[in-house]
Coordinates of C-alpha atoms in Angstrom, one line a residue:
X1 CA 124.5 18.0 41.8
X2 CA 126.0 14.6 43.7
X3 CA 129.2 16.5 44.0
X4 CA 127.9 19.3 45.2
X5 CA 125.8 16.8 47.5
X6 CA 129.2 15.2 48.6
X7 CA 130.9 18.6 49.2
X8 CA 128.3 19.9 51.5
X9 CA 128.8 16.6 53.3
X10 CA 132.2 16.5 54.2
X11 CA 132.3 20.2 55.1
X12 CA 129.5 19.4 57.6
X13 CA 131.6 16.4 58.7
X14 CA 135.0 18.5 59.1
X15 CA 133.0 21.2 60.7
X16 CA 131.7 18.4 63.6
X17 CA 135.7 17.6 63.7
X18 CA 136.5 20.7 64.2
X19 CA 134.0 21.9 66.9
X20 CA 134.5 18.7 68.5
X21 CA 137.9 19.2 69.0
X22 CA 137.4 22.7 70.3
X23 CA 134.7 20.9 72.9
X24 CA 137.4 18.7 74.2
X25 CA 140.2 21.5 74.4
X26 CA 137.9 23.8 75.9
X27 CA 137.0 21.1 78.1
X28 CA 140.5 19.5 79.3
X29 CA 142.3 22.9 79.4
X30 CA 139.6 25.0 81.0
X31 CA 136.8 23.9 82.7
X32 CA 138.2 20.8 84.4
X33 CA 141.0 22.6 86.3
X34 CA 138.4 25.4 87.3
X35 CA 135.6 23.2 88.7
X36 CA 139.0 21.3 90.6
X37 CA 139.9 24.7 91.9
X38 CA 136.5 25.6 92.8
X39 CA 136.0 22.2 94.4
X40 CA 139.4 22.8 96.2
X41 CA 138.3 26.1 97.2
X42 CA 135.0 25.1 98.8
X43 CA 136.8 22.1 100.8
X44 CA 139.6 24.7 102.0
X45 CA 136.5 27.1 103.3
X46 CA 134.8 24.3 105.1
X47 CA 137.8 23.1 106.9
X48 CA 138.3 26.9 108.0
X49 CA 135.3 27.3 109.2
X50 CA 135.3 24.3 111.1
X51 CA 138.7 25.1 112.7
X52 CA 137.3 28.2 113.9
X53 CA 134.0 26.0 115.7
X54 CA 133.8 22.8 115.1
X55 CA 130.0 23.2 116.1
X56 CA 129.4 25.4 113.0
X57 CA 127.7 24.0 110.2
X58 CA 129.6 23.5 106.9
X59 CA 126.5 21.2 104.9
X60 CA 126.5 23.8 102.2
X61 CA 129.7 23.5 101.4
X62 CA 129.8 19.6 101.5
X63 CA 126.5 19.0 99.4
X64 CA 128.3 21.9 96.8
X65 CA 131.3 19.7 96.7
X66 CA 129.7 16.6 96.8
X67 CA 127.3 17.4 93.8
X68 CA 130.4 19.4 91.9
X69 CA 132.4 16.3 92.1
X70 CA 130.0 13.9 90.8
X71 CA 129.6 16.2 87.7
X72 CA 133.0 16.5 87.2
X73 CA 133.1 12.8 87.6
X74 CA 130.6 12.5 84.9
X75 CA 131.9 15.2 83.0
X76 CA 135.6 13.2 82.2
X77 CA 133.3 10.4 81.4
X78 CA 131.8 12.2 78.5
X79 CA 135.5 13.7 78.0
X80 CA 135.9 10.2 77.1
X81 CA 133.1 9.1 75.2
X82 CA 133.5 12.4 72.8
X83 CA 137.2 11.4 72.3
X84 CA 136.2 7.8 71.0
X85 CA 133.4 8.7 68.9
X86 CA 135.8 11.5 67.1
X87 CA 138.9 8.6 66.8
X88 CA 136.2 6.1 65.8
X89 CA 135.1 8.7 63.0
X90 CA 138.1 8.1 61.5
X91 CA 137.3 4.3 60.4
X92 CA 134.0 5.4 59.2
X93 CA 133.9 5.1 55.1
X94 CA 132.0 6.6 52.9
X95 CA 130.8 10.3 52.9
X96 CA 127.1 10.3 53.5
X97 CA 128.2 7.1 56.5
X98 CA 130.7 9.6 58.1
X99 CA 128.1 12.5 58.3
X100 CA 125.5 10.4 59.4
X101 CA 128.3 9.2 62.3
X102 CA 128.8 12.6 63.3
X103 CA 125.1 13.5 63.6
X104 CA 124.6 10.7 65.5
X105 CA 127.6 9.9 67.7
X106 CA 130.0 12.7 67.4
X107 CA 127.5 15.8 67.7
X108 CA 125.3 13.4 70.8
X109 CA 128.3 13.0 72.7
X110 CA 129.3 17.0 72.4
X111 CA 125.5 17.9 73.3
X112 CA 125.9 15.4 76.3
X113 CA 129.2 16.7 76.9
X114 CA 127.8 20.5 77.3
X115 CA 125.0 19.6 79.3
X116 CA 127.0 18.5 81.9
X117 CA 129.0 21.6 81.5
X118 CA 126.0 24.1 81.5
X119 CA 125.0 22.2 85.3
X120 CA 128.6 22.6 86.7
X121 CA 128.4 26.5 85.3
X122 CA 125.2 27.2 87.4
X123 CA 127.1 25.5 90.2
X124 CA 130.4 27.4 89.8
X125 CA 131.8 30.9 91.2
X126 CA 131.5 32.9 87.9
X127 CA 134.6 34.4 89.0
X128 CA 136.2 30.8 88.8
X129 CA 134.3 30.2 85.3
X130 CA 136.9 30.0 82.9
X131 CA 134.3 31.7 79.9
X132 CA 131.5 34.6 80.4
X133 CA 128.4 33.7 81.0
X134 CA 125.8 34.8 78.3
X135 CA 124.5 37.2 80.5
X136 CA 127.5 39.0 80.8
X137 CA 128.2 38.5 76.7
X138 CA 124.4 40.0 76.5
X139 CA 124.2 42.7 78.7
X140 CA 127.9 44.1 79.4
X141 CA 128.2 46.0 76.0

């Protein structure tokens, strides 16, 4: 039963790994250079605009790339703190200590991590979105 016991721990623990890598892949490769492009997009659309008439009012777009860049901002910072808590998982010994380690650091930092995600997603051009929406995973059969 123990072995058993330890089994079970150390898939759940390589299963974190795993999905935590994924996070960070998905994250560095995917959504980071859309919500940049998205970002660039909106900046390029507001100085348009403003070439055509200065007058014309372009607060939409600044608040939008104001609030996109501070979650992005936030979002690397997370980047960050997953990263650590997956290298510092390493020096973790024992295998109930290393599942407990995931639970509480490794699996918090991904659920912090996709939060910010989620709020850049309702934020984003879902054209620009580098992964459906559930909506569209829901409803487009």
């Amino acid at each position: 039963i123990k072995a058993r016991y330890e089994i079970q721990l150390e898939n759940y623990a390589k299963i974190l790994n795993i999905e935590a890598l994924t996070a960070l892949d998905m994250a560095k490769k995917d959504i980071v250079p859309a919500v940049s492009a998205y970002i660039r997009e909106l900046a390029q659309t507001a100085s348009l605009v403003k070439s055509v008439d200065g007058d014309i009012c372009t607060c939409a777009e600044t608040e939008l790339i104001k609030k996109l860049s501070s979650l992005l901002s936030s979002f690397m910072k997370k980047i960050d703190e997953l990263d650590k808590a997956v290298v510092n998982a390493k020096e973790v010994e024992g295998v109930l200590e290393t599942a407990v380690y995931y639970k509480d650091s490794v699996l918090a930092s991904m659920q912090e991590l996709r939060a910010v995600a989620d709020e850049m997603e309702q934020n984003m051009s879902s054209k620009l979105w580098p992964y459906p929406s559930y909506g569209t995973m829901l409803f487009s059969v």
